[in-house]
């Protein structure tokens, strides 16, 4: 399967702390994306990192990609209660994206 | 601007009844369109995708079908729902070619009773 797998499945932190989520995948990819899903809502695209990139930033988000280890991490710095959501990585080779099962993040005020 | 509309937001249907979920996209042409299903607490499973009118590809064998009668319209259907069809259904689109992320609709919560 090409699906990404996020780790941990669930994460609970205090507001202000950093949250790190990891994603591992099995096949070669063109790019990897991270999405956020609030409970009962659609997914929102957060950031895309191409296979030839190693790190990318967007606001409080930092994504790294290690193609040799077939893994990626999403770091949310200075977390806020509003960051509480599920986070998914999606990998793409040619054509479609395949999503992992997600990390459920709870930020406690 | 580009938007995606998906309806209804929630649906409760009896076993054996038909299903029709509709998704429309505005502000773009010739998008790639997708139907995903998300079981409770699980990841997303790609059900169907379409690269053009009348072109449907299925990722998994199932009780559902999809159609694309117009460039920006994608419909998910079933003739007879099963209990296992319950879930959260998401429509998404992205531009053809290049590298881009999905834009998702707000989802339909389907409960088959």
Tab-separated table of C-alpha atoms in Angstrom:
chain	number	residue	atom	x	y	z
A	1	UNK	CA	0.000	0.000	0.000
A	2	UNK	CA	1.169	3.508	-0.726
A	3	UNK	CA	-0.681	4.966	2.223
A	4	UNK	CA	1.100	7.158	4.686
A	5	UNK	CA	0.941	6.255	8.329
A	6	UNK	CA	0.922	8.955	10.956
A	7	UNK	CA	2.465	8.640	14.348
A	8	UNK	CA	1.343	9.091	17.054
A	9	UNK	CA	-2.332	8.283	16.587
A	10	UNK	CA	-3.235	10.740	19.315
A	11	UNK	CA	-1.353	13.601	20.943
A	12	UNK	CA	-2.373	15.822	23.825
A	13	UNK	CA	-0.331	18.899	24.770
A	14	UNK	CA	-0.645	22.140	26.675
A	15	UNK	CA	-1.247	25.382	24.859
A	16	UNK	CA	2.058	27.024	23.967
A	17	UNK	CA	3.941	23.756	23.568
A	18	UNK	CA	5.154	22.430	20.255
A	19	UNK	CA	3.438	19.488	18.590
A	20	UNK	CA	5.293	17.065	16.356
A	21	UNK	CA	3.598	14.496	14.169
A	22	UNK	CA	5.294	11.997	11.927
A	23	UNK	CA	4.343	10.280	8.715
A	24	UNK	CA	5.927	7.242	7.113
A	25	UNK	CA	5.203	5.916	3.667
A	26	UNK	CA	6.236	2.967	1.570
A	27	UNK	CA	6.756	3.894	-2.062
A	28	UNK	CA	8.471	6.645	-4.023
A	29	UNK	CA	6.646	9.952	-4.126
A	30	UNK	CA	6.488	13.179	-6.092
A	31	UNK	CA	5.325	15.182	-3.141
A	32	UNK	CA	3.835	14.881	0.292
A	33	UNK	CA	1.100	17.017	1.753
A	34	UNK	CA	-0.309	17.665	5.176
A	35	UNK	CA	-3.979	18.322	5.814
A	36	UNK	CA	-5.993	19.325	8.820
A	37	UNK	CA	-9.509	18.179	9.626
A	38	UNK	CA	-11.691	19.661	12.306
A	39	UNK	CA	-14.229	17.245	13.735
A	40	UNK	CA	-16.982	16.463	11.249
A	41	UNK	CA	-15.592	18.772	8.591
A	42	UNK	CA	-13.740	18.495	5.332
A	43	UNK	CA	-9.964	18.496	5.101
A	44	UNK	CA	-8.000	21.676	4.654
A	45	UNK	CA	-4.715	21.670	2.802
A	46	UNK	CA	-1.886	22.971	4.992
A	47	UNK	CA	1.373	22.536	3.166
A	48	UNK	CA	2.973	20.644	0.290
A	49	UNK	CA	6.587	19.571	0.166
A	50	UNK	CA	8.133	18.246	-3.020
A	51	UNK	CA	10.344	15.202	-3.094
A	52	UNK	CA	13.432	17.331	-3.803
A	53	UNK	CA	12.806	19.565	-0.789
A	54	UNK	CA	13.955	18.770	2.737
A	55	UNK	CA	12.175	21.416	4.778
A	56	UNK	CA	9.390	23.899	4.339
A	57	UNK	CA	7.835	26.542	6.562
A	58	UNK	CA	4.443	28.163	6.619
A	59	UNK	CA	3.669	30.374	9.581
A	60	UNK	CA	3.840	28.205	12.700
A	61	UNK	CA	4.127	25.052	10.604
A	62	UNK	CA	7.369	23.363	9.734
A	63	UNK	CA	7.478	20.272	7.568
A	64	UNK	CA	10.497	18.102	6.941
A	65	UNK	CA	10.898	15.324	4.416
A	66	UNK	CA	13.479	12.544	4.438
A	67	UNK	CA	13.034	10.519	1.266
A	68	UNK	CA	15.804	8.106	2.262
A	69	UNK	CA	13.795	7.137	5.347
A	70	UNK	CA	10.457	7.620	3.608
A	71	UNK	CA	9.256	9.839	6.407
A	72	UNK	CA	8.001	13.337	7.055
A	73	UNK	CA	7.274	15.352	10.148
A	74	UNK	CA	4.915	18.208	10.840
A	75	UNK	CA	5.839	20.573	13.638
A	76	UNK	CA	3.349	23.075	14.983
A	77	UNK	CA	5.080	25.631	17.162
A	78	UNK	CA	3.489	27.582	20.008
A	79	UNK	CA	0.303	25.553	19.762
A	80	UNK	CA	-3.108	27.080	20.392
A	81	UNK	CA	-6.389	25.545	21.455
A	82	UNK	CA	-7.658	26.244	17.938
A	83	UNK	CA	-5.036	23.831	16.563
A	84	UNK	CA	-7.058	20.963	18.017
A	85	UNK	CA	-7.888	18.778	15.012
A	86	UNK	CA	-6.825	15.670	13.164
A	87	UNK	CA	-3.819	15.940	10.906
A	88	UNK	CA	-3.260	13.750	7.870
A	89	UNK	CA	-0.367	13.250	5.550
A	90	UNK	CA	-1.024	12.386	1.935
A	91	UNK	CA	1.499	10.978	-0.463
A	92	UNK	CA	1.410	11.196	-4.226
A	93	UNK	CA	3.421	9.310	-6.767
A	94	UNK	CA	1.745	9.689	-10.128
A	95	UNK	CA	-1.892	10.670	-10.091
A	96	UNK	CA	-3.761	10.175	-6.875
A	97	UNK	CA	-3.026	10.968	-3.285
A	98	UNK	CA	-3.265	8.406	-0.539
A	99	UNK	CA	-4.037	9.449	3.000
A	100	UNK	CA	-2.905	8.008	6.272
A	101	UNK	CA	-5.161	7.400	9.259
A	102	UNK	CA	-4.233	10.668	10.902
A	103	UNK	CA	-2.982	12.040	14.203
A	104	UNK	CA	-5.580	13.446	16.544
A	105	UNK	CA	-4.131	16.514	18.255
A	106	UNK	CA	-5.692	18.007	21.363
A	107	UNK	CA	-4.319	21.303	22.637
A	108	UNK	CA	-5.395	21.964	26.197
A	109	UNK	CA	-5.945	25.641	27.048
B	1	UNK	CA	-12.679	32.293	-6.659
B	2	UNK	CA	-12.872	28.547	-6.615
B	3	UNK	CA	-15.393	26.841	-4.374
B	4	UNK	CA	-16.761	23.385	-3.947
B	5	UNK	CA	-20.278	22.562	-2.835
B	6	UNK	CA	-21.320	19.246	-1.408
B	7	UNK	CA	-24.742	18.290	-0.176
B	8	UNK	CA	-26.544	17.229	1.854
B	9	UNK	CA	-24.510	17.687	5.026
B	10	UNK	CA	-26.190	14.801	6.820
B	11	UNK	CA	-28.332	11.955	5.604
B	12	UNK	CA	-30.046	9.047	7.309
B	13	UNK	CA	-31.215	6.352	4.950
B	14	UNK	CA	-32.706	2.876	5.480
B	15	UNK	CA	-30.937	-0.229	4.265
B	16	UNK	CA	-31.868	-0.999	0.685
B	17	UNK	CA	-32.757	2.567	-0.245
B	18	UNK	CA	-31.013	4.439	-3.082
B	19	UNK	CA	-28.413	7.149	-2.601
B	20	UNK	CA	-27.408	10.224	-4.522
B	21	UNK	CA	-24.795	12.661	-3.260
B	22	UNK	CA	-23.895	15.622	-5.391
B	23	UNK	CA	-20.775	17.719	-5.603
B	24	UNK	CA	-20.223	20.785	-7.759
B	25	UNK	CA	-17.183	22.940	-8.288
B	26	UNK	CA	-17.120	26.600	-9.238
B	27	UNK	CA	-14.403	28.842	-10.534
B	28	UNK	CA	-12.359	26.304	-12.416
B	29	UNK	CA	-12.651	24.167	-15.502
B	30	UNK	CA	-11.663	20.591	-16.221
B	31	UNK	CA	-10.819	19.759	-12.622
B	32	UNK	CA	-9.911	16.306	-11.390
B	33	UNK	CA	-12.730	15.221	-9.107
B	34	UNK	CA	-12.662	12.725	-6.264
B	35	UNK	CA	-14.942	10.923	-3.843
B	36	UNK	CA	-13.455	9.769	-0.546
B	37	UNK	CA	-15.011	7.917	2.366
B	38	UNK	CA	-13.866	8.247	5.931
B	39	UNK	CA	-15.021	5.700	8.486
B	40	UNK	CA	-15.249	6.882	12.092
B	41	UNK	CA	-11.778	7.589	13.473
B	42	UNK	CA	-10.110	6.350	10.319
B	43	UNK	CA	-8.232	7.734	7.386
B	44	UNK	CA	-9.616	8.517	3.981
B	45	UNK	CA	-10.321	5.868	1.422
B	46	UNK	CA	-10.377	6.910	-2.218
B	47	UNK	CA	-13.546	5.604	-3.830
B	48	UNK	CA	-13.668	7.188	-7.274
B	49	UNK	CA	-11.868	9.781	-9.307
B	50	UNK	CA	-12.584	11.447	-12.610
B	51	UNK	CA	-10.301	13.293	-14.992
B	52	UNK	CA	-13.084	14.371	-17.359
B	53	UNK	CA	-16.747	14.183	-18.260
B	54	UNK	CA	-17.937	10.599	-18.332
B	55	UNK	CA	-14.538	9.291	-17.187
B	56	UNK	CA	-14.747	7.430	-13.898
B	57	UNK	CA	-12.093	5.311	-12.237
B	58	UNK	CA	-12.827	3.159	-9.233
B	59	UNK	CA	-10.252	2.393	-6.595
B	60	UNK	CA	-12.118	-0.293	-4.693
B	61	UNK	CA	-14.928	-2.702	-5.527
B	62	UNK	CA	-18.033	-1.637	-3.721
B	63	UNK	CA	-21.728	-1.044	-3.619
B	64	UNK	CA	-21.378	2.496	-4.937
B	65	UNK	CA	-21.051	4.108	-8.345
B	66	UNK	CA	-20.071	7.550	-9.555
B	67	UNK	CA	-20.922	9.680	-12.537
B	68	UNK	CA	-19.718	12.949	-14.008
B	69	UNK	CA	-22.458	14.272	-16.254
B	70	UNK	CA	-20.935	17.750	-16.470
B	71	UNK	CA	-17.418	19.136	-16.204
B	72	UNK	CA	-17.892	20.440	-12.665
B	73	UNK	CA	-20.434	17.971	-11.317
B	74	UNK	CA	-19.634	14.699	-9.612
B	75	UNK	CA	-22.318	12.370	-8.278
B	76	UNK	CA	-22.000	9.419	-5.936
B	77	UNK	CA	-24.814	6.886	-6.111
B	78	UNK	CA	-26.050	3.578	-4.877
B	79	UNK	CA	-29.070	1.549	-5.932
B	80	UNK	CA	-29.377	-0.225	-2.578
B	81	UNK	CA	-27.545	0.964	0.509
B	82	UNK	CA	-25.889	-1.416	2.928
B	83	UNK	CA	-25.187	-0.808	6.607
B	84	UNK	CA	-21.481	-0.802	5.765
B	85	UNK	CA	-21.988	2.210	3.499
B	86	UNK	CA	-22.300	4.436	6.557
B	87	UNK	CA	-19.527	6.967	6.839
B	88	UNK	CA	-18.361	10.450	6.098
B	89	UNK	CA	-18.169	11.127	2.364
B	90	UNK	CA	-15.930	13.832	1.038
B	91	UNK	CA	-15.768	15.297	-2.429
B	92	UNK	CA	-12.564	16.975	-3.536
B	93	UNK	CA	-11.037	18.574	-6.581
B	94	UNK	CA	-7.657	19.637	-7.792
B	95	UNK	CA	-6.277	21.096	-10.965
B	96	UNK	CA	-5.332	18.824	-13.808
B	97	UNK	CA	-1.607	18.315	-14.115
B	98	UNK	CA	1.053	20.087	-12.132
B	99	UNK	CA	1.471	19.788	-8.420
B	100	UNK	CA	-1.344	20.984	-6.221
B	101	UNK	CA	-3.292	20.000	-3.169
B	102	UNK	CA	-6.874	18.935	-2.897
B	103	UNK	CA	-9.693	21.274	-2.057
B	104	UNK	CA	-12.295	19.381	-0.093
B	105	UNK	CA	-15.989	19.881	0.293
B	106	UNK	CA	-17.515	20.035	3.741
B	107	UNK	CA	-18.576	16.396	3.654
B	108	UNK	CA	-21.762	14.373	3.976
B	109	UNK	CA	-22.391	12.272	7.066
B	110	UNK	CA	-24.328	9.220	5.872
B	111	UNK	CA	-25.935	6.905	8.366
B	112	UNK	CA	-27.582	3.776	7.024
B	113	UNK	CA	-30.103	2.339	9.454
